[in-house]
Amino acid sequence: MAETRLAFKAGRAFRRGTTNFVDPDPTKGAILLQNGEDGLLHFVWKNRSTNEVDEDLILFPGDATFAKVEQSAWGRTYVLKFLSSNQRHFFWMQDADSSRDEEFVGNVNRLLSDPSIVPIWYSEGYNPNTQAAAGPSSTSAPAASSSQESSGGYQATPEELARIRSIVSTLGSGGSGGAAGGAQASAAAAAAQEISLTDVLTPANLRPLFAERPELAQALFPHLPPDLPSPPTVETLERVVSAPQFRAAVRNLDTALRTGLLGGLVRSLGLPEEAGTGVEPFLRALQEQARREEGEGGDRMETD
């Protein structure tokens, strides 16, 4: 099975006849960089409306680059070009917010150079692109060579999703205490305001929950890294949720959900496919699942 290393929203653009003008195709799409079953890196373009792969390019390390088309008046058109041939494939960013364009493009080029690397994500609030202050632009295709941003540093594995699901699903259960109630309110606010999972799964939200429900330490322990000290404790959970690795996993899941391409994967967690189409559907599905399990009665968390 192919391993997706990176994914973000992008449409294709095509050269106008024999001219140097490039016109955007308004079809909603996504670029995915995948390690294929053949052991090679694949640059995939997927139609987000049909979920069909329309383009699958095999890339060898160092043979291709992904660069901005500087002549583009709009500024968010990019070209995939090869050193070994004259091939050119044009794309335009389709996320309304351009603040992470540079971040995704940088990770594309790192993977094109070395498919084994781990994508690098900026810390929250940091953006070296001085043009990021520009407001969101329309997600419709511009009239000439163009583009719009990305949304999907995608590296979430089923194990990561299960780990996050185990923690987030507790936000909707056992709501008698103030800490649990506050956490549940944070989750509801996230769904309502379309804020990111990194605003929900914060140490400030999770620590009171762990303190009020210490039994979570043992319930969540099977989903945590195997090299943690045993037996599980609340202090261990607090260290985990404060670690950069946890924050990176949450950020990867958040950006992956925003691509709308995780429907098939979340089904393996017992969630409806719609839960993989965005952050809000994901949180709502978790809350609904928690309500159902609560209604069935009994303690739903297994312990050793």
Short mmCIF file of N, CA and C in Angstrom, two decimals, residues 70-189:
data_model
loop_
_atom_site.label_atom_id
_atom_site.label_comp_id
_atom_site.label_asym_id
_atom_site.label_seq_id
_atom_site.Cartn_x
_atom_site.Cartn_y
_atom_site.Cartn_z
N GLU A 70 7.45 32.70 -11.61
CA GLU A 70 7.61 34.10 -11.24
C GLU A 70 6.85 35.04 -12.16
N GLN A 71 6.62 34.61 -13.41
CA GLN A 71 5.92 35.47 -14.37
C GLN A 71 4.41 35.53 -14.11
N SER A 72 3.92 34.68 -13.24
CA SER A 72 2.49 34.65 -12.97
C SER A 72 2.06 35.92 -12.25
N ALA A 73 1.09 36.62 -12.81
CA ALA A 73 0.62 37.87 -12.21
C ALA A 73 -0.03 37.60 -10.86
N TRP A 74 -0.64 36.45 -10.73
CA TRP A 74 -1.34 36.14 -9.48
C TRP A 74 -0.38 35.64 -8.41
N GLY A 75 0.67 34.94 -8.81
CA GLY A 75 1.74 34.60 -7.89
C GLY A 75 1.65 33.25 -7.21
N ARG A 76 0.63 32.43 -7.50
CA ARG A 76 0.52 31.15 -6.81
C ARG A 76 0.44 29.99 -7.81
N THR A 77 1.10 30.17 -8.92
CA THR A 77 1.24 29.11 -9.91
C THR A 77 2.62 28.49 -9.77
N TYR A 78 2.67 27.16 -9.84
CA TYR A 78 3.93 26.43 -9.63
C TYR A 78 4.14 25.43 -10.77
N VAL A 79 5.40 25.12 -11.01
CA VAL A 79 5.73 24.21 -12.08
C VAL A 79 6.62 23.08 -11.55
N LEU A 80 6.28 21.87 -11.92
CA LEU A 80 7.13 20.71 -11.64
C LEU A 80 7.96 20.48 -12.89
N LYS A 81 9.28 20.64 -12.77
CA LYS A 81 10.13 20.48 -13.96
C LYS A 81 11.25 19.49 -13.68
N PHE A 82 11.66 18.81 -14.74
CA PHE A 82 12.61 17.72 -14.64
C PHE A 82 13.96 18.13 -15.22
N LEU A 83 15.02 17.63 -14.61
CA LEU A 83 16.36 17.86 -15.13
C LEU A 83 16.68 16.94 -16.29
N SER A 84 16.05 15.76 -16.30
CA SER A 84 16.37 14.75 -17.31
C SER A 84 15.56 14.91 -18.59
N SER A 85 14.61 15.83 -18.60
CA SER A 85 13.78 16.02 -19.79
C SER A 85 13.22 17.43 -19.79
N ASN A 86 12.47 17.75 -20.84
CA ASN A 86 11.84 19.07 -20.94
C ASN A 86 10.42 19.08 -20.42
N GLN A 87 10.02 18.05 -19.69
CA GLN A 87 8.67 17.98 -19.16
C GLN A 87 8.38 19.14 -18.21
N ARG A 88 7.19 19.70 -18.31
CA ARG A 88 6.73 20.75 -17.40
C ARG A 88 5.29 20.43 -17.03
N HIS A 89 4.99 20.42 -15.74
CA HIS A 89 3.63 20.20 -15.25
C HIS A 89 3.28 21.37 -14.35
N PHE A 90 2.20 22.09 -14.68
CA PHE A 90 1.84 23.31 -13.96
C PHE A 90 0.67 23.04 -13.00
N PHE A 91 0.72 23.72 -11.85
CA PHE A 91 -0.31 23.56 -10.84
C PHE A 91 -0.58 24.92 -10.19
N TRP A 92 -1.79 25.07 -9.64
CA TRP A 92 -2.11 26.29 -8.90
C TRP A 92 -2.72 25.91 -7.55
N MET A 93 -2.28 26.65 -6.51
CA MET A 93 -2.71 26.35 -5.15
C MET A 93 -4.18 26.68 -4.98
N GLN A 94 -4.93 25.78 -4.33
CA GLN A 94 -6.37 25.97 -4.24
C GLN A 94 -6.89 26.26 -2.83
N ASP A 95 -6.02 26.32 -1.85
CA ASP A 95 -6.48 26.72 -0.54
C ASP A 95 -6.60 28.24 -0.51
N ALA A 96 -7.64 28.75 0.15
CA ALA A 96 -7.87 30.19 0.14
C ALA A 96 -6.77 30.97 0.86
N ASP A 97 -6.13 30.35 1.84
CA ASP A 97 -5.10 31.02 2.63
C ASP A 97 -3.72 30.68 2.05
N SER A 98 -2.97 31.71 1.71
CA SER A 98 -1.67 31.49 1.08
C SER A 98 -0.51 31.44 2.08
N SER A 99 -0.80 31.52 3.38
CA SER A 99 0.27 31.70 4.37
C SER A 99 1.20 30.50 4.47
N ARG A 100 0.76 29.31 3.99
CA ARG A 100 1.61 28.13 4.13
C ARG A 100 2.15 27.63 2.79
N ASP A 101 2.00 28.42 1.75
CA ASP A 101 2.52 28.02 0.44
C ASP A 101 4.00 27.64 0.51
N GLU A 102 4.78 28.55 1.08
CA GLU A 102 6.23 28.33 1.13
C GLU A 102 6.58 27.08 1.93
N GLU A 103 5.82 26.85 2.99
CA GLU A 103 6.06 25.68 3.83
C GLU A 103 5.85 24.38 3.05
N PHE A 104 4.75 24.29 2.31
CA PHE A 104 4.47 23.08 1.54
C PHE A 104 5.42 22.90 0.37
N VAL A 105 5.72 24.00 -0.31
CA VAL A 105 6.64 23.91 -1.45
C VAL A 105 8.02 23.45 -0.98
N GLY A 106 8.45 23.97 0.17
CA GLY A 106 9.74 23.54 0.72
C GLY A 106 9.75 22.04 1.01
N ASN A 107 8.65 21.53 1.56
CA ASN A 107 8.60 20.10 1.85
C ASN A 107 8.53 19.26 0.58
N VAL A 108 7.85 19.77 -0.45
CA VAL A 108 7.84 19.06 -1.73
C VAL A 108 9.26 18.89 -2.24
N ASN A 109 10.02 19.97 -2.24
CA ASN A 109 11.38 19.91 -2.78
C ASN A 109 12.30 19.06 -1.92
N ARG A 110 12.09 19.04 -0.61
CA ARG A 110 12.90 18.16 0.23
C ARG A 110 12.64 16.70 -0.11
N LEU A 111 11.35 16.36 -0.32
CA LEU A 111 11.02 14.98 -0.67
C LEU A 111 11.50 14.63 -2.07
N LEU A 112 11.48 15.58 -2.98
CA LEU A 112 11.98 15.32 -4.33
C LEU A 112 13.49 15.06 -4.29
N SER A 113 14.15 15.68 -3.34
CA SER A 113 15.59 15.47 -3.20
C SER A 113 15.91 14.18 -2.45
N ASP A 114 15.13 13.90 -1.40
CA ASP A 114 15.36 12.70 -0.58
C ASP A 114 14.01 12.20 -0.07
N PRO A 115 13.44 11.17 -0.71
CA PRO A 115 12.11 10.68 -0.32
C PRO A 115 12.02 10.13 1.09
N SER A 116 13.15 9.93 1.76
CA SER A 116 13.12 9.36 3.11
C SER A 116 13.02 10.40 4.20
N ILE A 117 13.13 11.68 3.85
CA ILE A 117 13.14 12.71 4.89
C ILE A 117 11.75 12.88 5.50
N VAL A 118 11.72 13.47 6.68
CA VAL A 118 10.46 13.80 7.35
C VAL A 118 10.15 15.26 7.07
N PRO A 119 8.94 15.58 6.60
CA PRO A 119 8.59 16.98 6.34
C PRO A 119 8.83 17.86 7.55
N ILE A 120 9.24 19.09 7.29
CA ILE A 120 9.52 20.07 8.35
C ILE A 120 8.39 21.09 8.37
N TRP A 121 7.82 21.29 9.57
CA TRP A 121 6.70 22.22 9.69
C TRP A 121 7.09 23.40 10.56
N TYR A 122 6.66 24.59 10.18
CA TYR A 122 6.94 25.77 10.96
C TYR A 122 6.20 25.70 12.29
N SER A 123 6.76 26.32 13.32
CA SER A 123 6.07 26.40 14.60
C SER A 123 4.86 27.30 14.44
N GLU A 124 3.87 27.12 15.32
CA GLU A 124 2.63 27.87 15.21
C GLU A 124 2.90 29.37 15.30
N GLY A 125 2.28 30.12 14.40
CA GLY A 125 2.43 31.56 14.41
C GLY A 125 3.62 32.07 13.63
N TYR A 126 4.51 31.15 13.20
CA TYR A 126 5.70 31.58 12.45
C TYR A 126 5.47 31.42 10.96
N ASN A 127 5.82 32.45 10.22
CA ASN A 127 5.69 32.39 8.77
C ASN A 127 6.73 33.33 8.16
N PRO A 128 7.75 32.78 7.49
CA PRO A 128 8.79 33.64 6.91
C PRO A 128 8.34 34.38 5.68
N ASN A 129 7.19 34.02 5.16
CA ASN A 129 6.71 34.67 3.94
C ASN A 129 6.10 36.02 4.29
N THR A 130 6.75 37.08 3.90
CA THR A 130 6.29 38.42 4.28
C THR A 130 4.99 38.80 3.61
N GLN A 131 4.55 38.03 2.63
CA GLN A 131 3.30 38.33 1.95
C GLN A 131 2.12 37.63 2.60
N ALA A 132 2.36 36.92 3.69
CA ALA A 132 1.30 36.14 4.31
C ALA A 132 0.21 37.00 4.91
N ALA A 133 0.50 38.31 5.08
CA ALA A 133 -0.50 39.17 5.69
C ALA A 133 -1.67 39.43 4.77
N ALA A 134 -1.51 39.13 3.50
CA ALA A 134 -2.61 39.34 2.56
C ALA A 134 -3.79 38.49 2.95
N GLY A 135 -4.99 39.02 2.83
CA GLY A 135 -6.19 38.29 3.24
C GLY A 135 -6.46 37.13 2.32
N PRO A 136 -7.38 36.22 2.75
CA PRO A 136 -7.74 35.07 1.93
C PRO A 136 -8.27 35.50 0.58
N SER A 137 -7.86 34.79 -0.45
CA SER A 137 -8.32 35.10 -1.79
C SER A 137 -9.36 34.09 -2.22
N SER A 138 -10.02 34.37 -3.30
CA SER A 138 -11.07 33.48 -3.79
C SER A 138 -10.50 32.13 -4.16
N THR A 139 -11.29 31.09 -3.90
CA THR A 139 -10.84 29.75 -4.24
C THR A 139 -11.24 29.36 -5.65
N SER A 140 -11.84 30.30 -6.39
CA SER A 140 -12.14 30.00 -7.79
C SER A 140 -10.90 30.26 -8.62
N ALA A 141 -10.82 29.61 -9.76
CA ALA A 141 -9.63 29.73 -10.59
C ALA A 141 -9.50 31.14 -11.14
N PRO A 142 -8.30 31.74 -11.11
CA PRO A 142 -8.10 33.06 -11.70
C PRO A 142 -8.14 33.01 -13.21
N ALA A 143 -8.20 34.17 -13.84
CA ALA A 143 -8.44 34.20 -15.27
C ALA A 143 -7.22 33.78 -16.08
N ALA A 144 -6.01 34.03 -15.55
CA ALA A 144 -4.82 33.65 -16.31
C ALA A 144 -4.02 32.67 -15.49
N SER A 145 -2.72 32.51 -15.85
CA SER A 145 -1.90 31.55 -15.14
C SER A 145 -1.98 31.84 -13.65
N SER A 146 -2.35 30.87 -12.85
CA SER A 146 -2.66 31.16 -11.47
C SER A 146 -2.61 29.97 -10.59
N SER A 147 -3.04 30.22 -9.32
CA SER A 147 -2.99 29.17 -8.33
C SER A 147 -3.61 29.63 -7.05
N GLN A 148 -3.65 28.76 -6.07
CA GLN A 148 -4.05 29.08 -4.71
C GLN A 148 -3.47 28.08 -3.78
N GLU A 149 -3.44 28.31 -2.52
CA GLU A 149 -2.57 27.59 -1.60
C GLU A 149 -2.81 26.13 -1.39
N SER A 150 -2.19 25.64 -0.34
CA SER A 150 -2.19 24.24 -0.01
C SER A 150 -2.72 24.02 1.37
N SER A 151 -3.04 22.78 1.64
CA SER A 151 -3.53 22.45 2.96
C SER A 151 -3.39 20.98 3.18
N GLY A 152 -2.25 20.51 3.51
CA GLY A 152 -2.23 19.11 3.82
C GLY A 152 -0.87 18.53 4.00
N GLY A 153 -0.11 18.95 4.99
CA GLY A 153 1.10 18.23 5.30
C GLY A 153 0.69 16.90 5.83
N TYR A 154 0.63 15.92 5.03
CA TYR A 154 -0.03 14.69 5.39
C TYR A 154 0.96 13.59 5.66
N GLN A 155 0.92 13.13 6.92
CA GLN A 155 1.77 12.02 7.29
C GLN A 155 1.10 11.18 8.35
N ALA A 156 -0.22 11.40 8.52
CA ALA A 156 -0.93 10.71 9.59
C ALA A 156 -1.08 9.23 9.27
N THR A 157 -0.68 8.39 10.21
CA THR A 157 -0.83 6.96 10.07
C THR A 157 -2.06 6.51 10.85
N PRO A 158 -2.57 5.30 10.62
CA PRO A 158 -3.69 4.82 11.43
C PRO A 158 -3.38 4.85 12.92
N GLU A 159 -2.12 4.58 13.27
CA GLU A 159 -1.75 4.60 14.69
C GLU A 159 -1.87 6.00 15.27
N GLU A 160 -1.43 7.01 14.49
CA GLU A 160 -1.55 8.39 14.96
C GLU A 160 -3.02 8.79 15.10
N LEU A 161 -3.83 8.42 14.11
CA LEU A 161 -5.24 8.74 14.19
C LEU A 161 -5.90 8.07 15.38
N ALA A 162 -5.55 6.82 15.65
CA ALA A 162 -6.11 6.12 16.79
C ALA A 162 -5.71 6.79 18.09
N ARG A 163 -4.47 7.27 18.14
CA ARG A 163 -3.98 7.94 19.34
C ARG A 163 -4.76 9.22 19.58
N ILE A 164 -4.92 10.01 18.52
CA ILE A 164 -5.64 11.27 18.67
C ILE A 164 -7.11 11.00 18.97
N ARG A 165 -7.68 10.01 18.29
CA ARG A 165 -9.09 9.68 18.51
C ARG A 165 -9.33 9.28 19.96
N SER A 166 -8.43 8.50 20.54
CA SER A 166 -8.59 8.06 21.92
C SER A 166 -8.65 9.23 22.87
N ILE A 167 -7.84 10.26 22.60
CA ILE A 167 -7.82 11.42 23.48
C ILE A 167 -9.01 12.33 23.21
N VAL A 168 -9.26 12.62 21.93
CA VAL A 168 -10.33 13.57 21.62
C VAL A 168 -11.69 13.02 22.00
N SER A 169 -11.90 11.69 21.85
CA SER A 169 -13.21 11.12 22.15
C SER A 169 -13.56 11.26 23.62
N THR A 170 -12.55 11.39 24.48
CA THR A 170 -12.83 11.57 25.90
C THR A 170 -13.40 12.95 26.18
N LEU A 171 -13.25 13.87 25.24
CA LEU A 171 -13.77 15.22 25.47
C LEU A 171 -15.29 15.22 25.54
N GLY A 172 -15.91 14.23 24.93
CA GLY A 172 -17.37 14.19 24.93
C GLY A 172 -17.93 13.26 25.98
N SER A 173 -17.13 12.69 26.86
CA SER A 173 -17.63 11.72 27.82
C SER A 173 -17.37 12.19 29.24
N GLY A 174 -18.11 11.58 30.17
CA GLY A 174 -17.90 11.85 31.58
C GLY A 174 -17.96 13.33 31.89
N GLY A 175 -18.90 14.04 31.34
CA GLY A 175 -18.90 15.50 31.43
C GLY A 175 -19.44 16.05 32.72
N SER A 176 -19.30 15.40 33.86
CA SER A 176 -19.82 15.94 35.10
C SER A 176 -18.93 17.00 35.68
N GLY A 177 -17.63 16.91 35.46
CA GLY A 177 -16.68 17.84 36.07
C GLY A 177 -16.42 19.04 35.21
N GLY A 178 -15.85 20.08 35.84
CA GLY A 178 -15.57 21.30 35.10
C GLY A 178 -14.51 21.10 34.06
N ALA A 179 -13.46 20.31 34.38
CA ALA A 179 -12.37 20.14 33.42
C ALA A 179 -12.85 19.44 32.17
N ALA A 180 -13.61 18.35 32.36
CA ALA A 180 -14.12 17.62 31.20
C ALA A 180 -15.09 18.48 30.42
N GLY A 181 -15.93 19.24 31.17
CA GLY A 181 -16.88 20.10 30.48
C GLY A 181 -16.18 21.17 29.68
N GLY A 182 -15.09 21.73 30.25
CA GLY A 182 -14.34 22.74 29.52
C GLY A 182 -13.70 22.19 28.29
N ALA A 183 -13.18 20.97 28.38
CA ALA A 183 -12.56 20.35 27.22
C ALA A 183 -13.58 20.10 26.13
N GLN A 184 -14.78 19.63 26.56
CA GLN A 184 -15.84 19.37 25.58
C GLN A 184 -16.26 20.67 24.92
N ALA A 185 -16.34 21.75 25.70
CA ALA A 185 -16.69 23.04 25.12
C ALA A 185 -15.65 23.49 24.12
N SER A 186 -14.37 23.20 24.41
CA SER A 186 -13.31 23.56 23.47
C SER A 186 -13.48 22.83 22.17
N ALA A 187 -13.84 21.54 22.25
CA ALA A 187 -14.05 20.76 21.03
C ALA A 187 -15.21 21.32 20.23
N ALA A 188 -16.30 21.68 20.93
CA ALA A 188 -17.46 22.25 20.23
C ALA A 188 -17.10 23.57 19.59
N ALA A 189 -16.31 24.37 20.29
CA ALA A 189 -15.90 25.65 19.72
C ALA A 189 -15.05 25.45 18.49
#
